[in-house]
Each structure stands twice: as structure tokens, then as C-alpha cells.
């Protein structure tokens, strides 16, 4: 068993050495910058909390930091357990080792704990050191306290993960290939991140502008710290180890809860692991696998679904492409709020409309730019596109529709935000929605036309295209967006609103019309010319 | 019936013909093999028949449908297994077969048959719910075969189908090709495996430097030595 653990650790180390030097160095530099920024933010947050919530001791405030660290470690622990125990890539090899399934199971659990302890120490020591420095409670004992806390911090996440990993595995299996649900969860997380980011930023702004935070903010944090210091939050007891307060009680509770939860976790997860092990040996299959159904979709619906799947399963595209689409309404909101606060006093309320045109057109261009890779991203599988009995026109229009759906979704949410928040009148909102949809359709067709001219079918391993089409389309789109946006901001000072609308609509219609004509007259020849 | 008449093809930036004035007819129930050395033009012919590659001269019709003028009708009758087994790697095997079936307008029953019966026949049923990216070379070949058969095509085209297959699967595929033709379909395939060609084909077309230099009906020539003929023809080509 020890030999197995040593082998796995050696494999993990050699995997690290195999990585490309340049990208590794870049990752390290980026990582260090991120850690420095996070530590700086933590330092400021410690100062703010210590100053504003003076009723609490440093030990009580530490509950917040330990809880966050342990939550992070718990997520990592669950993911590690799933990777090592329930979906191991090397199970076909390891299952044949002269080790009983139980010993293999224990060895993998030990490996999870070792990883967790290393990451736990890397996280706990600097974070808590920064916290102690911020609260002015860093004394010589803190060094020993930090080591003890770093050792204790991974215990709870590990124990919880032994119970949670199996249900999470089943849940993920249910969600496997359910792209709409996965996208919805991604959007919820991203929205949550934006809300949190906005909150922290506004709190820090409030602190620095007014040399303190408002009573409302204080009471929210007061309540939160109190809740985190309840006897049921085991993470808070790590503070006892760090500051040597009620040391034995704290240690006893952490170890006791750890022992009970781990025992329960082992009882639950061991039989599942044995099944995974047996199935791997018997059929090479996996216990956790969702079986997709035989569907009755026609060619068009199947192609549309497939297009979404390809994007969602290409990590770089999914996050960048959908990230932009999700960011659009957020940016429209912030931009309009900024304009409302700053612009109205100086240049009048009409500026909201122009700013919305500018932001939305630029974002429509950025989202639609991916249509410039709609053929390229098929790579070598483009032969299937040529092989199947679906006309070139239908195929290209379905690809365009797919891109337009994403743009239209972002546009719909953005216009709803503009209307509901009363940044624009209902008339302006409806006009903007129609004109921008026309613009987006123009961008999409422009992208497809560009891709037909330069169909680079060489793709990277993950399905990303390594080409300039997207960049070119983004530059073109941002330029058009800037021109239309500038016109929408300046023209209302010179012309009637109706005339401005007409000019903008005409510009969008001409752009769409030109691209539609280019598509109609050249697509067939260019498509047929593509050779594999 | 598959009818290739005076088919010629030049690639862009290349003055030489990759295929020149090819004439070939394959009837229902026949297995037609394309044989020739590397770069002879077998894949060029196959890609033209399937509608993947545009061409300049000649006509190719399947059951009366012209692959250039009536591509959708003609393509609906074709199933194709490429030589490099390129498939949508992000899909699972089942999703792939489903998707290809949908594109060809296959019924739910046809798709079910492909994922249940054919997958068992070709020994890939256990991996149908695994992402294709995790498949071995041979497994990708098998999933390509399933995808090409899901709509029960009239013409089954295979480009170097035996490459990368284990002997068991090779024998299985050879028998399957024969049975598929015997059921009233046309099979067109290219191969370097002369033994397989000799055992399974009714007709053998020998391609050299883009030209069809002979079309032999093996049913009429029981003692035809394909290997000797191939070596002689290649030698002639090398000396020319």
C-alpha cells in the first residue's frame, strides 16, 4: 500500500515536470500575482473588520477566514475523491495490482488527504498570517498556532467529502450531457460572483471614501460573524488552536467530529468503491455513467443541438463565448448606471440611449465574432458536414441561427434590464432590441462569410481554432459598434429622435443586407471549394 | 446502381490529374474493391463518390441521382467510413450514432437498431456511453462503421476499412461487407489488404496514377492471382 502511494505521488510529480516550461512559468507568475492581490484584499478586509467590528476578538473574526478556507478545501476534497476513487483514469491498471479493493481504497483516501494537507498548509499559513497582521494579533505563539491550524484545517473538509462525494458523483452523472442545466448552473455561479464582487468593491469604496463603513454594512457583518461563531461551525474551532484559547476543547471537538464523520463516510463510500473496482475489472465500464436516449430529432434540430454541444464541450469556447453573452447585460447595467449618475447632470438624460447602443453593438459584435469560426471549429470532421444529405445553405443558416440565438438571448436580457430599470423608455427599448437584432444578424452573416473565405480547418486538441478570423471579426465589429454608438450619442443633439432612429435602423439594415447578399451569391461557390 | 462516367479531378495548385476519365459501374449485390499503391487516387475517387470532394469533369450517379446536381437525394443513399476515423470526439458513441442518424433522417427504430444490434455485432456496446475522445483507434473505426450504417444506405463506401483492426474484427467486417452486399446493397471499398479484396470482392478496380487500368470481375476469374497482378502492375509503374 505504501509502495502504491509512493508510485502515485511520483506520477503526480513527473506529470508536473512534463508540462511545457514556458506555460508553467507563465502559470506561476499569474498564480503569484493572483495570490498577492487576494492577500492584499484580505489584509484590507482584516483591517476593515477589525476596525468596524471591535466587539469581536481576533479569534472570533478568524472564524470567517477559516470557514472560507475550509469551504474551498471541501470543494477540492470532493473533486479529488471523485477523481481518485470513482472516476480514476488508471483503474484498468491499478485494479490489477496485488492489493485488495479495500487497501486500494484506503491508499487513495490517504493520497487525497496528503494533497489536501499540502494545499491546506499553502492556503492557511499565508491567509491567516495576513489576517493576524491585519488585526495586530501576530505574536510569537502565532507561528505554532499557524502550524497547528494548518494541520487541523483539512480534517473537516476531508471528513465531509467522504460523505458528500458519492451523492455529488450521482448528481453529476445525472447532469452529464445535460447542457442546458449545466449552462444554467454556470450562469448562476457567474451571476453570484458578479454580485459578490460588486458588494466587496462597494464596501471597500465606502470604507475608503468615508473612512469607515455604514451602520447597515456593520450590522450585516456583525450578524455573519456571530453566525459563524455558533457552536455548530466546526471551522471556527480552528481559531482556538491558532490563538491558544480553549485549546483542548477546540482540538477535542475538531478531532471528535472528524472521527465520527469520517467513519460515517467510510461506511457509505466503501461499498460504492468496491462496485467501481469490480465493474472496471469485469467490463471496463463505469458505475457512474449516464445513458443518453435514442432521439427522434430531424436534421435541423439535431444540427442545432449538436452545435450547442460542441461549444459547451469545448472549454475555451464555452467560457469565453458564453461569458461574453452573460457579461453583456451586466455591462449594459453598469454602463447605464454610470452614465445616469455622471452624464445626466452634464449632458442630459438622452445619453443613456447612445451609451446603450454603443455597449450593446460592441457586445453583439463580440458574441457574433465566433460565427467566424463556425466552419473552422469542425476541423477534420468537416467531411461529415459535406457528406450528409443536408444542403450547404441549410447547414450554414443553422450555424448562423445558433450564433444568433446566443446574441438574441443576451440582447433580450439586456433590453429587459434597460426597460425595467427605466434607463430607457419602452419605445427606445423596443427600437433598440429590433435594431440590435438586425445588427447581430449582420455580424453573424459577416462572420460566416469571412469563415467561408478563409476556412482554416486546423484545430487544437480541445477543438479551438487557431486563426485570425475571430480576431478580425471582433475588430471589425468593435469599429462598427463604435461608429454606431458615437452616432447614437451625438445625433440626438442635432436631429429629432425619429430621424436618429431612422438613420440607425437604416445603417443596421444596410449592413445586414450587404452581408446577406454576399452570403446568397457567394456561399455556394466558396463552400464547395473547401477541400479536405 | 452506382455509375461513374468519365470522372476526372485535378487538385488546386496541381496540374496533374489525380483521377482521369474513370468509368466504373457497380450493381446492387456487388462488392467493388479499389486497389492501388499509395497516392494512386483511390481516396480521390471515393471522396468524389460520397460528394465530399468537388470535381471538374464527368458524372457520378447513384440510383439515377447525380451527386452534383441532386446531392441531397444521392447522399441520403450513401454511408461512408473514412480512412482516418475522424469523428466528433466530444460526443459519446451513442450520441454520435444518434446524431448521424438524425442527419440522414433515420427513424428511431433504425437508430435503436444501430446502437443495440450493430454495436453488439461489432463489440462496442460497452463503450457507447463513453466520450469518443477516450476510444482507441479500433473503437473509433467501429463507431464510424456504426454511424455509416445507421440509415441502412444503398451504397456503403469504406476507405481502407481494415487499418488498425484486430484480426477478429477484420474477419467480422469482411463477412459483414459480404452479407451487406448479398442483402441487395452496393459496397465500394479501397484496401491494401489484397487477401481481403480477393476474398470479399466481386469486382476489383486497379487504379494507377489516377487512371483505372483494369476492372476485373472476380466471379468470372476463379483463379485470378490478385497479388501477382498487383506486383506486376506496380513494377510496371515503377519502371515507367
PDB file of N, CA, C and O in Angstrom, chain A residues 175 178-196 308 312 317-330 367 405-411 413-414 417:
ATOM      1  N   UNK A 175     -26.386  14.990 -14.408  1.00  0.00           N
ATOM      2  CA  UNK A 175     -26.239  16.226 -15.193  1.00  0.00           C
ATOM      3  C   UNK A 175     -25.350  16.040 -16.421  1.00  0.00           C
ATOM      4  O   UNK A 175     -25.252  16.941 -17.242  1.00  0.00           O
ATOM      5  N   UNK A 178     -26.302  17.095 -19.921  1.00  0.00           N
ATOM      6  CA  UNK A 178     -27.479  17.974 -19.838  1.00  0.00           C
ATOM      7  C   UNK A 178     -26.968  19.414 -19.914  1.00  0.00           C
ATOM      8  O   UNK A 178     -26.757  20.063 -18.885  1.00  0.00           O
ATOM      9  N   UNK A 179     -26.742  19.838 -21.123  1.00  0.00           N
ATOM     10  CA  UNK A 179     -26.008  21.084 -21.292  1.00  0.00           C
ATOM     11  C   UNK A 179     -26.764  22.314 -20.831  1.00  0.00           C
ATOM     12  O   UNK A 179     -26.170  23.263 -20.337  1.00  0.00           O
ATOM     13  N   UNK A 180     -28.073  22.298 -21.003  1.00  0.00           N
ATOM     14  CA  UNK A 180     -28.861  23.480 -20.621  1.00  0.00           C
ATOM     15  C   UNK A 180     -28.794  23.674 -19.104  1.00  0.00           C
ATOM     16  O   UNK A 180     -28.577  24.789 -18.613  1.00  0.00           O
ATOM     17  N   UNK A 181     -28.939  22.567 -18.355  1.00  0.00           N
ATOM     18  CA  UNK A 181     -28.880  22.664 -16.890  1.00  0.00           C
ATOM     19  C   UNK A 181     -27.487  23.119 -16.461  1.00  0.00           C
ATOM     20  O   UNK A 181     -27.330  23.980 -15.597  1.00  0.00           O
ATOM     21  N   UNK A 182     -26.454  22.547 -17.102  1.00  0.00           N
ATOM     22  CA  UNK A 182     -25.090  22.919 -16.742  1.00  0.00           C
ATOM     23  C   UNK A 182     -24.842  24.399 -17.034  1.00  0.00           C
ATOM     24  O   UNK A 182     -24.190  25.091 -16.267  1.00  0.00           O
ATOM     25  N   UNK A 183     -25.397  24.855 -18.156  1.00  0.00           N
ATOM     26  CA  UNK A 183     -25.214  26.263 -18.508  1.00  0.00           C
ATOM     27  C   UNK A 183     -25.922  27.154 -17.486  1.00  0.00           C
ATOM     28  O   UNK A 183     -25.394  28.185 -17.066  1.00  0.00           O
ATOM     29  N   UNK A 184     -27.130  26.712 -17.066  1.00  0.00           N
ATOM     30  CA  UNK A 184     -27.890  27.495 -16.086  1.00  0.00           C
ATOM     31  C   UNK A 184     -27.100  27.592 -14.773  1.00  0.00           C
ATOM     32  O   UNK A 184     -27.010  28.666 -14.170  1.00  0.00           O
ATOM     33  N   UNK A 185     -26.507  26.473 -14.363  1.00  0.00           N
ATOM     34  CA  UNK A 185     -25.719  26.483 -13.119  1.00  0.00           C
ATOM     35  C   UNK A 185     -24.513  27.422 -13.270  1.00  0.00           C
ATOM     36  O   UNK A 185     -24.203  28.208 -12.377  1.00  0.00           O
ATOM     37  N   UNK A 186     -23.882  27.356 -14.435  1.00  0.00           N
ATOM     38  CA  UNK A 186     -22.731  28.221 -14.708  1.00  0.00           C
ATOM     39  C   UNK A 186     -23.151  29.689 -14.614  1.00  0.00           C
ATOM     40  O   UNK A 186     -22.454  30.514 -14.009  1.00  0.00           O
ATOM     41  N   UNK A 187     -24.327  30.006 -15.189  1.00  0.00           N
ATOM     42  CA  UNK A 187     -24.806  31.388 -15.175  1.00  0.00           C
ATOM     43  C   UNK A 187     -25.077  31.838 -13.739  1.00  0.00           C
ATOM     44  O   UNK A 187     -24.717  32.943 -13.344  1.00  0.00           O
ATOM     45  N   UNK A 188     -25.693  30.934 -12.946  1.00  0.00           N
ATOM     46  CA  UNK A 188     -25.988  31.272 -11.544  1.00  0.00           C
ATOM     47  C   UNK A 188     -24.693  31.567 -10.789  1.00  0.00           C
ATOM     48  O   UNK A 188     -24.582  32.552 -10.067  1.00  0.00           O
ATOM     49  N   UNK A 189     -23.669  30.718 -11.000  1.00  0.00           N
ATOM     50  CA  UNK A 189     -22.389  30.929 -10.325  1.00  0.00           C
ATOM     51  C   UNK A 189     -21.750  32.242 -10.760  1.00  0.00           C
ATOM     52  O   UNK A 189     -21.230  32.995  -9.937  1.00  0.00           O
ATOM     53  N   UNK A 190     -21.820  32.496 -12.069  1.00  0.00           N
ATOM     54  CA  UNK A 190     -21.196  33.720 -12.587  1.00  0.00           C
ATOM     55  C   UNK A 190     -21.921  34.954 -12.046  1.00  0.00           C
ATOM     56  O   UNK A 190     -21.289  35.934 -11.648  1.00  0.00           O
ATOM     57  N   UNK A 191     -23.251  34.860 -12.028  1.00  0.00           N
ATOM     58  CA  UNK A 191     -24.039  35.982 -11.505  1.00  0.00           C
ATOM     59  C   UNK A 191     -23.707  36.196 -10.031  1.00  0.00           C
ATOM     60  O   UNK A 191     -23.540  37.336  -9.573  1.00  0.00           O
ATOM     61  N   UNK A 192     -23.593  35.078  -9.285  1.00  0.00           N
ATOM     62  CA  UNK A 192     -23.229  35.156  -7.872  1.00  0.00           C
ATOM     63  C   UNK A 192     -21.879  35.826  -7.681  1.00  0.00           C
ATOM     64  O   UNK A 192     -21.692  36.664  -6.797  1.00  0.00           O
ATOM     65  N   UNK A 193     -20.947  35.479  -8.568  1.00  0.00           N
ATOM     66  CA  UNK A 193     -19.615  36.070  -8.489  1.00  0.00           C
ATOM     67  C   UNK A 193     -19.694  37.585  -8.722  1.00  0.00           C
ATOM     68  O   UNK A 193     -19.083  38.365  -7.993  1.00  0.00           O
ATOM     69  N   UNK A 194     -20.478  37.985  -9.718  1.00  0.00           N
ATOM     70  CA  UNK A 194     -20.621  39.416 -10.013  1.00  0.00           C
ATOM     71  C   UNK A 194     -21.222  40.160  -8.820  1.00  0.00           C
ATOM     72  O   UNK A 194     -20.778  41.246  -8.458  1.00  0.00           O
ATOM     73  N   UNK A 195     -22.245  39.548  -8.217  1.00  0.00           N
ATOM     74  CA  UNK A 195     -22.910  40.173  -7.064  1.00  0.00           C
ATOM     75  C   UNK A 195     -21.908  40.340  -5.916  1.00  0.00           C
ATOM     76  O   UNK A 195     -21.794  41.418  -5.319  1.00  0.00           O
ATOM     77  N   UNK A 196     -21.162  39.274  -5.632  1.00  0.00           N
ATOM     78  CA  UNK A 196     -20.182  39.300  -4.547  1.00  0.00           C
ATOM     79  C   UNK A 196     -19.094  40.335  -4.816  1.00  0.00           C
ATOM     80  O   UNK A 196     -18.725  41.129  -3.937  1.00  0.00           O
ATOM     81  N   UNK A 308     -24.610  23.447 -30.199  1.00  0.00           N
ATOM     82  CA  UNK A 308     -24.541  23.861 -28.787  1.00  0.00           C
ATOM     83  C   UNK A 308     -23.626  22.935 -27.998  1.00  0.00           C
ATOM     84  O   UNK A 308     -22.814  23.375 -27.192  1.00  0.00           O
ATOM     85  N   UNK A 312     -20.383  23.933 -25.866  1.00  0.00           N
ATOM     86  CA  UNK A 312     -20.368  23.711 -24.423  1.00  0.00           C
ATOM     87  C   UNK A 312     -19.282  22.728 -23.993  1.00  0.00           C
ATOM     88  O   UNK A 312     -18.802  22.771 -22.871  1.00  0.00           O
ATOM     89  N   UNK A 317     -14.178  27.796 -25.601  1.00  0.00           N
ATOM     90  CA  UNK A 317     -15.311  28.464 -26.240  1.00  0.00           C
ATOM     91  C   UNK A 317     -16.429  28.692 -25.236  1.00  0.00           C
ATOM     92  O   UNK A 317     -17.011  29.768 -25.166  1.00  0.00           O
ATOM     93  N   UNK A 318     -16.736  27.622 -24.492  1.00  0.00           N
ATOM     94  CA  UNK A 318     -17.878  27.697 -23.581  1.00  0.00           C
ATOM     95  C   UNK A 318     -17.734  28.880 -22.630  1.00  0.00           C
ATOM     96  O   UNK A 318     -18.654  29.677 -22.467  1.00  0.00           O
ATOM     97  N   UNK A 319     -16.551  29.001 -22.018  1.00  0.00           N
ATOM     98  CA  UNK A 319     -16.400  30.040 -21.004  1.00  0.00           C
ATOM     99  C   UNK A 319     -16.243  31.424 -21.618  1.00  0.00           C
ATOM    100  O   UNK A 319     -16.816  32.394 -21.124  1.00  0.00           O
ATOM    101  N   UNK A 320     -15.511  31.519 -22.713  1.00  0.00           N
ATOM    102  CA  UNK A 320     -15.290  32.830 -23.316  1.00  0.00           C
ATOM    103  C   UNK A 320     -16.571  33.319 -24.008  1.00  0.00           C
ATOM    104  O   UNK A 320     -17.058  34.419 -23.756  1.00  0.00           O
ATOM    105  N   UNK A 321     -17.115  32.459 -24.845  1.00  0.00           N
ATOM    106  CA  UNK A 321     -18.285  32.796 -25.649  1.00  0.00           C
ATOM    107  C   UNK A 321     -19.495  33.087 -24.756  1.00  0.00           C
ATOM    108  O   UNK A 321     -20.084  34.162 -24.811  1.00  0.00           O
ATOM    109  N   UNK A 322     -19.816  32.121 -23.897  1.00  0.00           N
ATOM    110  CA  UNK A 322     -20.978  32.316 -23.034  1.00  0.00           C
ATOM    111  C   UNK A 322     -20.688  33.369 -21.971  1.00  0.00           C
ATOM    112  O   UNK A 322     -21.591  34.078 -21.533  1.00  0.00           O
ATOM    113  N   UNK A 323     -19.408  33.480 -21.582  1.00  0.00           N
ATOM    114  CA  UNK A 323     -19.016  34.509 -20.615  1.00  0.00           C
ATOM    115  C   UNK A 323     -19.343  35.897 -21.147  1.00  0.00           C
ATOM    116  O   UNK A 323     -19.910  36.739 -20.435  1.00  0.00           O
ATOM    117  N   UNK A 324     -19.020  36.124 -22.418  1.00  0.00           N
ATOM    118  CA  UNK A 324     -19.320  37.436 -23.021  1.00  0.00           C
ATOM    119  C   UNK A 324     -20.835  37.646 -23.054  1.00  0.00           C
ATOM    120  O   UNK A 324     -21.345  38.720 -22.728  1.00  0.00           O
ATOM    121  N   UNK A 325     -21.550  36.590 -23.463  1.00  0.00           N
ATOM    122  CA  UNK A 325     -23.012  36.708 -23.555  1.00  0.00           C
ATOM    123  C   UNK A 325     -23.621  37.048 -22.192  1.00  0.00           C
ATOM    124  O   UNK A 325     -24.548  37.857 -22.100  1.00  0.00           O
ATOM    125  N   UNK A 326     -23.075  36.449 -21.139  1.00  0.00           N
ATOM    126  CA  UNK A 326     -23.615  36.701 -19.799  1.00  0.00           C
ATOM    127  C   UNK A 326     -23.174  38.074 -19.303  1.00  0.00           C
ATOM    128  O   UNK A 326     -23.916  38.769 -18.600  1.00  0.00           O
ATOM    129  N   UNK A 327     -21.974  38.472 -19.697  1.00  0.00           N
ATOM    130  CA  UNK A 327     -21.455  39.775 -19.229  1.00  0.00           C
ATOM    131  C   UNK A 327     -22.202  40.946 -19.871  1.00  0.00           C
ATOM    132  O   UNK A 327     -22.226  42.042 -19.308  1.00  0.00           O
ATOM    133  N   UNK A 328     -22.814  40.703 -21.042  1.00  0.00           N
ATOM    134  CA  UNK A 328     -23.462  41.806 -21.769  1.00  0.00           C
ATOM    135  C   UNK A 328     -24.490  42.555 -20.915  1.00  0.00           C
ATOM    136  O   UNK A 328     -24.385  43.784 -20.754  1.00  0.00           O
ATOM    137  N   UNK A 329     -25.495  41.867 -20.359  1.00  0.00           N
ATOM    138  CA  UNK A 329     -26.484  42.614 -19.550  1.00  0.00           C
ATOM    139  C   UNK A 329     -25.839  43.314 -18.348  1.00  0.00           C
ATOM    140  O   UNK A 329     -26.232  44.430 -18.002  1.00  0.00           O
ATOM    141  N   UNK A 330     -24.831  42.658 -17.750  1.00  0.00           N
ATOM    142  CA  UNK A 330     -24.165  43.262 -16.586  1.00  0.00           C
ATOM    143  C   UNK A 330     -23.484  44.563 -16.996  1.00  0.00           C
ATOM    144  O   UNK A 330     -23.611  45.596 -16.334  1.00  0.00           O
ATOM    145  N   UNK A 367     -19.924  38.766 -29.377  1.00  0.00           N
ATOM    146  CA  UNK A 367     -20.576  37.442 -29.302  1.00  0.00           C
ATOM    147  C   UNK A 367     -20.606  36.818 -30.699  1.00  0.00           C
ATOM    148  O   UNK A 367     -20.255  35.657 -30.896  1.00  0.00           O
ATOM    149  N   UNK A 405     -28.898  32.912 -31.756  1.00  0.00           N
ATOM    150  CA  UNK A 405     -29.665  32.562 -30.538  1.00  0.00           C
ATOM    151  C   UNK A 405     -28.949  33.105 -29.298  1.00  0.00           C
ATOM    152  O   UNK A 405     -29.580  33.650 -28.395  1.00  0.00           O
ATOM    153  N   UNK A 406     -27.628  32.918 -29.259  1.00  0.00           N
ATOM    154  CA  UNK A 406     -26.853  33.386 -28.091  1.00  0.00           C
ATOM    155  C   UNK A 406     -26.914  34.910 -28.018  1.00  0.00           C
ATOM    156  O   UNK A 406     -27.161  35.491 -26.955  1.00  0.00           O
ATOM    157  N   UNK A 407     -26.711  35.570 -29.171  1.00  0.00           N
ATOM    158  CA  UNK A 407     -26.775  37.037 -29.203  1.00  0.00           C
ATOM    159  C   UNK A 407     -28.159  37.515 -28.772  1.00  0.00           C
ATOM    160  O   UNK A 407     -28.286  38.454 -27.980  1.00  0.00           O
ATOM    161  N   UNK A 408     -29.188  36.850 -29.316  1.00  0.00           N
ATOM    162  CA  UNK A 408     -30.564  37.268 -29.020  1.00  0.00           C
ATOM    163  C   UNK A 408     -30.877  37.099 -27.535  1.00  0.00           C
ATOM    164  O   UNK A 408     -31.557  37.945 -26.932  1.00  0.00           O
ATOM    165  N   UNK A 409     -30.363  36.020 -26.930  1.00  0.00           N
ATOM    166  CA  UNK A 409     -30.574  35.794 -25.501  1.00  0.00           C
ATOM    167  C   UNK A 409     -29.982  36.928 -24.674  1.00  0.00           C
ATOM    168  O   UNK A 409     -30.648  37.502 -23.799  1.00  0.00           O
ATOM    169  N   UNK A 410     -28.726  37.269 -24.991  1.00  0.00           N
ATOM    170  CA  UNK A 410     -28.046  38.353 -24.263  1.00  0.00           C
ATOM    171  C   UNK A 410     -28.770  39.675 -24.490  1.00  0.00           C
ATOM    172  O   UNK A 410     -28.937  40.480 -23.567  1.00  0.00           O
ATOM    173  N   UNK A 411     -29.241  39.869 -25.731  1.00  0.00           N
ATOM    174  CA  UNK A 411     -29.935  41.120 -26.079  1.00  0.00           C
ATOM    175  C   UNK A 411     -31.262  41.241 -25.333  1.00  0.00           C
ATOM    176  O   UNK A 411     -31.600  42.303 -24.798  1.00  0.00           O
ATOM    177  N   UNK A 413     -32.146  39.867 -22.472  1.00  0.00           N
ATOM    178  CA  UNK A 413     -31.932  40.147 -21.039  1.00  0.00           C
ATOM    179  C   UNK A 413     -31.488  41.602 -20.864  1.00  0.00           C
ATOM    180  O   UNK A 413     -31.970  42.314 -19.971  1.00  0.00           O
ATOM    181  N   UNK A 414     -30.600  42.053 -21.752  1.00  0.00           N
ATOM    182  CA  UNK A 414     -30.102  43.432 -21.649  1.00  0.00           C
ATOM    183  C   UNK A 414     -31.246  44.433 -21.799  1.00  0.00           C
ATOM    184  O   UNK A 414     -31.344  45.402 -21.030  1.00  0.00           O
ATOM    185  N   UNK A 417     -33.387  44.526 -18.770  1.00  0.00           N
ATOM    186  CA  UNK A 417     -32.731  45.315 -17.711  1.00  0.00           C
ATOM    187  C   UNK A 417     -32.933  46.803 -17.976  1.00  0.00           C
ATOM    188  O   UNK A 417     -33.321  47.567 -17.074  1.00  0.00           O
TER     189      UNK A 417
END
